[in-house]
Every structure is written in C-alpha cells, then in structure tokens.
Coordinates of C-alpha atoms in Angstrom, one line a residue:
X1 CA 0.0 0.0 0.0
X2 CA 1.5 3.3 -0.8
X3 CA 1.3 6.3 1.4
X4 CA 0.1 9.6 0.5
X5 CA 2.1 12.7 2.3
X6 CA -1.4 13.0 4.3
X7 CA -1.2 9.2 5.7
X8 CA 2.6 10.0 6.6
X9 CA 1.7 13.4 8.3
X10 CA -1.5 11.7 10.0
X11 CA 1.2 9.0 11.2
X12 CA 3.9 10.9 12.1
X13 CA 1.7 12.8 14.7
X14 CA -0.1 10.3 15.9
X15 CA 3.3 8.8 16.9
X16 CA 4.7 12.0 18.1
X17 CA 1.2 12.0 20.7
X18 CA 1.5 8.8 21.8
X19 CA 4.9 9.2 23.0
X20 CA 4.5 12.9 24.0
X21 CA 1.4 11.5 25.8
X22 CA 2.2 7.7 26.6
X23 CA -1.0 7.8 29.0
X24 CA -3.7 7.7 26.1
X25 CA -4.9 5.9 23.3
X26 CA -4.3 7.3 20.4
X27 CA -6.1 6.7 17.2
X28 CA -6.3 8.4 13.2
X29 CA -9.3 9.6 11.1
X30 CA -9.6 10.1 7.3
X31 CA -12.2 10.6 5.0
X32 CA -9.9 8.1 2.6
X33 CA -10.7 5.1 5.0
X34 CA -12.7 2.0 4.1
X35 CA -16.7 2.2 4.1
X36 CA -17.5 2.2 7.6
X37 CA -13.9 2.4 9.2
X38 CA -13.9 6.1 9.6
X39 CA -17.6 5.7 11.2
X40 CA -15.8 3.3 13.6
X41 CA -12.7 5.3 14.4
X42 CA -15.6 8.6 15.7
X43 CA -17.4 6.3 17.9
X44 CA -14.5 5.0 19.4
X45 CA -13.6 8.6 19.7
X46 CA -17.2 9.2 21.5
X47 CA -17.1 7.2 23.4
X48 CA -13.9 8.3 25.0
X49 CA -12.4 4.8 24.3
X50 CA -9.2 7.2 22.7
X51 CA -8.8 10.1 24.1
X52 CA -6.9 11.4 21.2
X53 CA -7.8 11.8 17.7
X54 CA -5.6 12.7 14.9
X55 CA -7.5 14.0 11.9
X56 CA -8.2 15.6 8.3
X57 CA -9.9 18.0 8.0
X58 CA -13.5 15.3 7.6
X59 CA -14.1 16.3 11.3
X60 CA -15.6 19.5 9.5
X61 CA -18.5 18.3 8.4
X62 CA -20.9 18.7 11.8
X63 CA -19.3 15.9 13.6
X64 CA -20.4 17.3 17.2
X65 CA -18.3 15.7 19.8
X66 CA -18.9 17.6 23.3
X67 CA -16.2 16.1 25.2
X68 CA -13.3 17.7 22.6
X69 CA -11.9 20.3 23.9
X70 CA -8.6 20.5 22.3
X71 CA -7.4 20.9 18.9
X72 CA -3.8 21.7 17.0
X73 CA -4.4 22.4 13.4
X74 CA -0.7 21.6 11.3
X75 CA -0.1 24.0 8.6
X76 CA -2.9 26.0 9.3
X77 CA -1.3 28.7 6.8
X78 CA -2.8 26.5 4.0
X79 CA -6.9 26.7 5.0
X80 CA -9.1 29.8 4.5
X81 CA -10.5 31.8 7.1
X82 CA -14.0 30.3 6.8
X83 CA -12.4 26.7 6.9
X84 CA -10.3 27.7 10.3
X85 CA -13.7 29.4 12.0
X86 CA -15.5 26.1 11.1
X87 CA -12.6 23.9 12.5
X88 CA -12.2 25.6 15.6
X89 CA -16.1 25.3 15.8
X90 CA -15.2 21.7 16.7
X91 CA -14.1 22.3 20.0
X92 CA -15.2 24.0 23.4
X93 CA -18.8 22.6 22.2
X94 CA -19.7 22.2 26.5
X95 CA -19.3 24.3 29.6
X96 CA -15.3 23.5 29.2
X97 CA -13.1 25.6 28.0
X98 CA -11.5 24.9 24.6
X99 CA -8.3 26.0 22.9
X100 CA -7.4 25.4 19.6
X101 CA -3.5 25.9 18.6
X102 CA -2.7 27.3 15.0
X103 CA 0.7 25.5 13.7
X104 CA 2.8 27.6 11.4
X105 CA 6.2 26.3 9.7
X106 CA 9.3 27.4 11.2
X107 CA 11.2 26.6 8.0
X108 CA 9.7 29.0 5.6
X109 CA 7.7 32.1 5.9
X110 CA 3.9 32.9 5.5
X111 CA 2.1 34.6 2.8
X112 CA 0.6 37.7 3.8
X113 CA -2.8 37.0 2.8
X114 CA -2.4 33.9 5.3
X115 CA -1.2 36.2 8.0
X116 CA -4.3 38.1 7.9
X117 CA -6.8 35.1 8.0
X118 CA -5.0 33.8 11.2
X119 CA -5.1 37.2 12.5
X120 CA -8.9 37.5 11.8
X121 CA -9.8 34.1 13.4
X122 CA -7.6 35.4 16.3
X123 CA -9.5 38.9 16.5
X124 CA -12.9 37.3 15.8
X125 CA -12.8 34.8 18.8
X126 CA -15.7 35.3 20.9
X127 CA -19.1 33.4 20.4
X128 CA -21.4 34.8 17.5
X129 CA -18.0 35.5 15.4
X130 CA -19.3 33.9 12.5
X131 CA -20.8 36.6 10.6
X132 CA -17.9 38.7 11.0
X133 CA -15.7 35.9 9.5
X134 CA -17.8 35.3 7.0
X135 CA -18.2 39.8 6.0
X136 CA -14.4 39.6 6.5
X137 CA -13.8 36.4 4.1

C-alpha cells in the first residue's frame, strides 16, 4: 500500500502523541478510510475509548463531539479563514473551555494574505463571530 504525504503526516503525529502523551490511546481519522472504518474510528472517539484523535480536516463536516476540547491544526497557513472558523467550531462545544492551537512552519515564511486570515480568526474569537468571518472572508 503506498502512502500519500497525508497518511505520513497523520502518522507521524499520531506517533509523536503517543509518545508525547504515553498515557492515552491514540487513534487516526480520514475521509480516505474504508466504508464504515472512519464511522468506527468517531465512535471509538465518542465514546472516549481514545482520548486522542488525529485528523483531516473530515471532522468538518458537523461531527459534534462535546467532550473535545482541544485541537492543533498543522499548517494551518494553507486553509481559508471560513475553513479555520469552522474547525475551531469543533471544540469548546460544552461548559469547558476549549483551545485550539494554530501550527505555522518554522522553516519558511507565511504569505501575507495567510497572515491576515490567522489574525482575523484570532481577533474574531468570541461566540457569534461567525458573521464577521464570513463579511471579512
């Protein structure tokens, strides 16, 4: 089976959280997994059976999981401001407080134009901010 540069980036993190965090099960999420194994991998995820899940961007798409309350996008240079709003979205979906960590690359700089989204979603942070994303996008 070959890997695609997503598998290896979903794998190399994974890896880097189970070490980092030895304690909990770890487990990865795709939208490019067989019929019904993605399905498996959220309600393991539900119900707390891993405690961390390392993801594409499929966990998008109104997956409403209240006990999340973390999340570290990679790269997150490359997705549009609406994208980011909606990912963060994921998170903080209880009465516990949620962060969600924006991972730039030290090796290269970042566009401008990306600059400014990140600074947006950063600006535009408290509840109801998604009609000023979405003027601003």
């Amino acid at each position: 089976m070959k890997m695609t540069r997503t598998d290896r980036r979903l794998l190399a993190w994974m890896l880097y959280f189970s070490v980092l965090f030895s304690a909990f099960a770890c487990s990865i999420g795709h939208g490019q997994m067989a019929d019904g194994e993605l399905e498996q991998v959220m309600r393991t995820f539900m119900r707390r059976e891993a405690d961390i899940l390392v993801s594409t961007t499929i966990i998008e798409s109104g997956i409403d999981i209240s006990t999340a309350n973390t999340m570290i996008i990679d790269d997150a240079h490359r997705f549009g401001l609406s994208e980011l709003h909606q990912l963060r979205g994921r998170v903080g979906r209880s009465n516990h407080r949620a962060y969600c960590y924006l991972l730039l690359p030290q090796d290269r700089p970042v566009a401008p134009d990306a600059m400014k989204r990140l600074r947006a979603l950063e600006d535009y942070s408290m509840l109801g901010a998604g009609f000023r994303i979405a003027v601003r996008d």
